[in-house]
Each structure stands twice: as structure tokens, then as C-alpha cells.
CSV table of C-alpha atoms and ligand atoms in Angstrom, one decimal:
chain,number,residue,atom,x,y,z
U,1,MET,CA,5.3,-45.4,-32.9
U,2,ALA,CA,3.0,-45.0,-29.9
U,3,MET,CA,5.9,-45.9,-27.6
U,4,ALA,CA,8.0,-43.1,-29.2
U,5,LYS,CA,5.2,-40.6,-28.7
U,6,ILE,CA,4.9,-41.5,-25.0
U,7,ILE,CA,8.6,-41.2,-24.5
U,8,LEU,CA,8.6,-37.9,-26.4
U,9,LEU,CA,5.7,-36.6,-24.0
U,10,LEU,CA,7.6,-37.6,-21.0
U,11,VAL,CA,10.6,-35.7,-22.2
U,12,VAL,CA,8.7,-32.6,-22.7
U,13,LEU,CA,6.4,-32.8,-19.6
U,14,VAL,CA,9.0,-33.8,-16.9
U,15,PRO,CA,11.1,-30.5,-17.1
U,16,ILE,CA,8.0,-28.4,-17.0
U,17,ARG,CA,6.8,-30.3,-13.8
U,18,MET,CA,10.2,-29.9,-12.3
U,19,ALA,CA,10.3,-26.2,-13.1
U,20,ALA,CA,6.9,-25.8,-11.4
U,21,ALA,CA,7.9,-27.8,-8.5
U,22,ARG,CA,10.9,-25.8,-7.7
U,23,ARG,CA,8.8,-22.6,-7.1
U,24,ASP,CA,7.0,-24.5,-4.2
U,25,CYS,CA,9.7,-23.3,-1.8
U,26,PRO,CA,9.3,-24.4,1.9
U,27,LYS,CA,7.6,-22.0,4.2
U,28,VAL,CA,6.4,-19.7,1.3
U,29,PRO,CA,2.9,-18.5,2.0
U,30,LEU,CA,0.0,-19.4,-0.5
U,31,LEU,CA,-2.1,-16.4,-1.2
U,32,GLY,CA,-4.2,-14.5,-3.8
U,33,ALA,CA,-2.8,-11.8,-6.0
U,34,VAL,CA,-4.8,-9.0,-4.4
U,35,ALA,CA,-4.0,-10.3,-0.8
U,36,ALA,CA,-0.4,-10.3,-1.7
U,37,CYS,CA,-0.5,-6.7,-2.8
U,38,GLN,CA,-2.3,-5.9,0.4
U,39,LYS,CA,0.1,-7.6,2.5
U,40,ALA,CA,3.1,-6.3,0.8
U,41,CYS,CA,2.4,-2.7,0.2
U,42,GLY,CA,1.9,-0.1,2.9
U,43,THR,CA,1.0,2.8,0.6
U,44,LYS,CA,-1.7,3.5,-1.9
U,45,LEU,CA,0.9,4.2,-4.7
U,46,MET,CA,2.6,0.9,-4.1
U,47,HIS,CA,-0.7,-1.0,-3.8
U,48,ASP,CA,-2.1,0.5,-7.0
U,49,LEU,CA,1.1,-0.2,-8.8
U,50,CYS,CA,1.2,-3.8,-7.5
U,51,ILE,CA,-2.5,-4.4,-8.7
U,52,SER,CA,-1.8,-3.1,-12.2
U,53,MET,CA,1.5,-5.0,-12.4
U,54,MET,CA,-0.3,-8.2,-11.4
U,55,ARG,CA,-3.0,-7.6,-14.2
U,56,GLN,CA,-0.4,-6.7,-16.8
U,57,GLY,CA,1.5,-9.8,-15.9
U,58,GLY,CA,-1.5,-12.0,-16.3
U,59,ALA,CA,-2.0,-13.0,-12.7
U,60,ASP,CA,-5.4,-14.5,-11.9
U,61,MET,CA,-7.1,-11.8,-9.7
U,62,SER,CA,-9.9,-13.9,-8.4
U,63,PRO,CA,-9.8,-14.1,-4.5
U,64,SER,CA,-10.3,-17.8,-4.6
U,65,HIS,CA,-7.2,-18.4,-6.7
U,66,MET,CA,-4.2,-18.8,-4.6
U,67,GLU,CA,-0.4,-19.1,-5.7
U,68,ARG,CA,2.9,-19.3,-3.9
U,69,ALA,CA,4.1,-15.8,-3.0
U,70,THR,CA,7.3,-16.7,-5.0
U,71,VAL,CA,5.1,-16.6,-8.2
U,72,TYR,CA,4.2,-12.9,-7.4
U,73,ALA,CA,7.8,-12.0,-6.6
U,74,ILE,CA,9.1,-13.5,-9.8
U,75,LEU,CA,6.3,-11.6,-11.8
U,76,ALA,CA,7.4,-8.3,-10.1
U,77,ALA,CA,11.0,-8.8,-10.8
U,78,HIS,CA,10.3,-9.6,-14.4
U,79,SER,CA,8.2,-6.6,-14.7
U,80,ALA,CA,10.8,-4.3,-13.3
U,81,GLY,CA,13.4,-5.9,-15.5
U,82,ASN,CA,11.4,-5.4,-18.6
U,83,SER,CA,10.8,-1.8,-17.6
U,84,PHE,CA,14.5,-1.3,-17.1
U,85,ASP,CA,15.2,-2.7,-20.6
U,86,ASP,CA,12.8,-0.2,-22.1
U,87,THR,CA,14.4,2.8,-20.4
U,88,LYS,CA,17.9,1.6,-21.3
U,89,LEU,CA,16.7,1.4,-25.0
U,90,ALA,CA,15.2,4.9,-24.8
U,91,ALA,CA,18.5,6.3,-23.4
U,92,SER,CA,20.7,4.6,-25.8
U,93,ASN,CA,18.4,5.6,-28.7
U,94,GLN,CA,18.8,9.3,-27.7
U,95,LEU,CA,22.5,8.9,-27.2
U,96,SER,CA,22.9,7.2,-30.8
U,97,GLN,CA,20.3,9.3,-32.8
U,98,ASN,CA,19.8,12.6,-31.2
U,99,SER,CA,22.4,15.0,-32.4
U,100,SER,CA,20.9,17.9,-30.4
U,101,LEU,CA,21.4,16.4,-27.0
U,102,SER,CA,23.4,18.9,-24.9
U,103,THR,CA,26.5,17.8,-23.2
U,104,THR,CA,25.0,17.8,-19.9
U,105,LEU,CA,22.1,15.6,-21.1
U,106,ARG,CA,24.5,13.2,-22.8
U,107,ASN,CA,26.6,12.8,-19.7
U,108,ALA,CA,23.5,12.2,-17.6
U,109,TYR,CA,22.2,9.7,-20.1
U,110,GLU,CA,25.6,7.9,-20.1
U,111,GLY,CA,25.7,7.9,-16.4
U,112,CYS,CA,22.3,6.3,-16.2
U,113,MET,CA,23.4,3.5,-18.6
U,114,ASN,CA,26.2,2.7,-16.2
U,115,ASP,CA,23.8,3.0,-13.2
U,116,TYR,CA,21.4,0.5,-14.9
U,117,ALA,CA,24.0,-2.2,-15.6
U,118,PRO,CA,24.1,-3.5,-12.1
U,119,ALA,CA,20.4,-3.1,-11.5
U,120,ASP,CA,19.7,-5.1,-14.7
U,121,SER,CA,22.0,-7.9,-13.9
U,122,SER,CA,20.8,-8.2,-10.3
U,123,ILE,CA,17.0,-8.2,-11.2
U,124,ASP,CA,17.6,-10.9,-13.8
U,125,HIS,CA,19.5,-12.8,-11.4
U,126,ILE,CA,16.8,-12.5,-9.0
U,127,ALA,CA,14.0,-13.2,-11.4
U,128,ASP,CA,15.5,-16.1,-13.4
U,129,GLU,CA,17.8,-17.8,-10.9
U,130,ALA,CA,17.4,-17.0,-7.3
U,131,LEU,CA,13.7,-17.0,-6.9
U,132,PRO,CA,12.8,-19.9,-9.1
U,133,SER,CA,15.3,-22.1,-7.3
U,134,CYS,CA,14.3,-20.9,-3.9
U,135,ARG,CA,17.7,-19.5,-3.1
U,136,PHE,CA,16.8,-16.6,-1.0
U,137,LYS,CA,19.9,-16.0,1.0
U,138,GLY,CA,21.6,-12.6,0.3
U,139,LEU,CA,18.6,-11.5,-1.7
U,140,ALA,CA,17.8,-8.6,0.6
U,141,ASP,CA,21.1,-7.1,-0.4
U,142,GLU,CA,20.5,-7.9,-4.1
U,143,TYR,CA,17.1,-6.1,-4.1
U,144,THR,CA,18.8,-3.1,-2.3
U,145,ARG,CA,21.5,-3.0,-5.1
U,146,VAL,CA,18.7,-2.8,-7.7
U,147,ILE,CA,16.9,0.0,-5.9
U,148,THR,CA,20.1,2.1,-5.3
U,149,SER,CA,21.4,1.7,-8.7
U,150,VAL,CA,18.2,3.0,-10.3
U,151,GLU,CA,17.9,5.7,-7.7
U,152,LYS,CA,21.5,6.9,-8.5
U,153,CYS,CA,20.2,7.6,-12.1
U,154,ARG,CA,17.0,9.2,-10.8
U,155,VAL,CA,19.1,11.6,-8.6
U,156,ARG,CA,21.4,12.4,-11.5
U,157,LEU,CA,18.4,13.7,-13.4
U,158,LEU,CA,17.1,16.0,-10.6
U,159,SER,CA,18.4,19.2,-12.1
U,160,PRO,CA,15.6,21.6,-13.4
U,161,THR,CA,16.3,20.9,-16.9
U,162,LEU,CA,17.1,17.2,-16.7
U,163,VAL,CA,14.0,16.4,-14.7
U,164,LYS,CA,11.9,17.7,-17.7
U,165,THR,CA,13.4,15.2,-20.0
U,166,PRO,CA,11.2,12.2,-21.1
U,167,LEU,CA,13.7,9.8,-19.5
U,168,TYR,CA,12.9,11.1,-16.0
U,169,PRO,CA,9.4,9.8,-15.6
U,170,MET,CA,10.7,6.3,-16.9
U,171,VAL,CA,13.4,6.2,-14.3
U,172,LEU,CA,11.0,7.3,-11.5
U,173,ALA,CA,8.6,4.4,-12.6
U,174,ASP,CA,11.5,1.9,-12.7
U,175,ARG,CA,12.6,3.0,-9.1
U,176,ASN,CA,8.9,2.3,-7.9
U,177,LYS,CA,8.8,-1.0,-9.7
U,178,ALA,CA,12.1,-2.0,-8.2
U,179,VAL,CA,10.6,-1.1,-4.6
U,180,LEU,CA,7.4,-3.0,-5.4
U,181,ALA,CA,9.5,-6.1,-6.3
U,182,ASN,CA,11.5,-5.9,-3.1
U,183,LEU,CA,8.2,-5.5,-1.1
U,184,LEU,CA,6.7,-8.6,-2.8
U,185,GLY,CA,10.0,-10.3,-2.1
U,186,LYS,CA,9.6,-9.7,1.6
U,187,LEU,CA,6.5,-12.0,1.6
U,188,LEU,CA,9.1,-14.8,1.2
U,189,GLY,CA,10.9,-13.8,4.3
U,190,ILE,CA,13.8,-12.1,2.4
E,201,LIG,C1,16.5,15.4,-28.8
E,201,LIG,O1,16.8,16.0,-27.5
E,201,LIG,C2,16.2,17.2,-27.3
E,201,LIG,C3,16.8,17.8,-26.0
E,201,LIG,O2,16.7,17.0,-24.9
E,201,LIG,C4,14.8,17.0,-27.1
E,201,LIG,O3,14.2,18.2,-26.9
E,201,LIG,C5,14.1,16.3,-28.4
E,201,LIG,O4,12.9,16.0,-28.2
E,201,LIG,C6,15.0,15.0,-28.7
E,201,LIG,N1,14.6,14.6,-30.1
E,201,LIG,C7,14.1,13.3,-30.3
E,201,LIG,C8,13.7,12.9,-31.7
E,201,LIG,O5,13.9,12.6,-29.3
């Protein structure tokens, strides 16, 4: 009975330890959350977004608490991915439920859904696979693909009427989150 419990504990604990160990990528700096934001961000807009993203993501903000930069990059990529999902849901709800959408608006929203598909798959790959397993090769291009895909949708919405739709501020926020994720990724030498 006791032996079975110990074996069960080992089975549960070993994968957790391994998952944590994989984030200890070689040559990745160890730093506090606030320091990571200061180091990564050159503008007040990005810096403030970084601090609020860290808080919302549950990062320990005390200056004495250090984490591998990988942890912050993963947090930012997850935060951007979740934000993309909210935007896609808002757009698809409008497309399926709002019968008073103009053709222009409908085309723009449909275009944005297409733009978001590569952004979404790339940010998920970055957050869930590449960063946790320390595979940084090719990630600079993948971050660029995320940003340019979201930016394509933002530019699509830049007409005087489309820019006033509720989707525009969501897309703008997504673009900024994608840029922030990339900036934190650069702390890993990406
Ligand atoms: C439907 O679309 C119109 C035009 O963009 C918008 O003004 C309205 O708020 C939308 N309705 C809902 C319920 O979202």
C-alpha cells in the first residue's frame, strides 16, 4: 500500500520536474519580472503593457524573485495567444449573429479571421513547443510572422468606418501584445 503510493508520487512528480527543467535553457539570463520589462522594452507603452501583462499572468513582481527569461517569454506568448482567441471569437460572433453587418464589414472581419489563423498557430507553437523545449532556432521569423499577420488585419480595418468598430481596438491591442512577446523573446537571444 505504502509502496504503491510512493510509486504513484514518483509517476506524478517526475514529469513535473522534467517540464520545469526544460525551461532552464542554457545561456538564458535569470532576472526579475520588472527588470525583464525594463530590459526588453524601449518605450513607455511597451513597458507599461509588459508590467500589466506580468501582473495578470501571475508573475512574482518582487525585485528579489528571479526567473529564467524563458518563463517571461512563455507568459507573454500565452497572453498574446489568449488575446487573439478573444478577438477571433468576437469577430466570428459578429459574422454569425449580426445580421446588420455591412458587406464591407463582413469582408473585413472574414479577412481578419484568415489573417489571424497563421498568427494563432505560430504563437501557440512558440508558447507551447519551441520555448518550453529551448528550441530557439527560427523563432525570430516566427515572431515576425505573428506580428505581420495581426498587422495585416489592423491595416484592413484602417478605413474611417471600420476603424470605429469594436474590433479595431482589440486588434490594435493584439498587435501590441505580439510586439511585446517578441521583445521578451529577444531576451533569450532570439
Ligand atoms: C452589429 O453591427 C453593427 C454595424 O457594425 C453595429 O453597429 C452593432 O453594434 C452590431 N450589433 C451587435 C449586437 O453587436
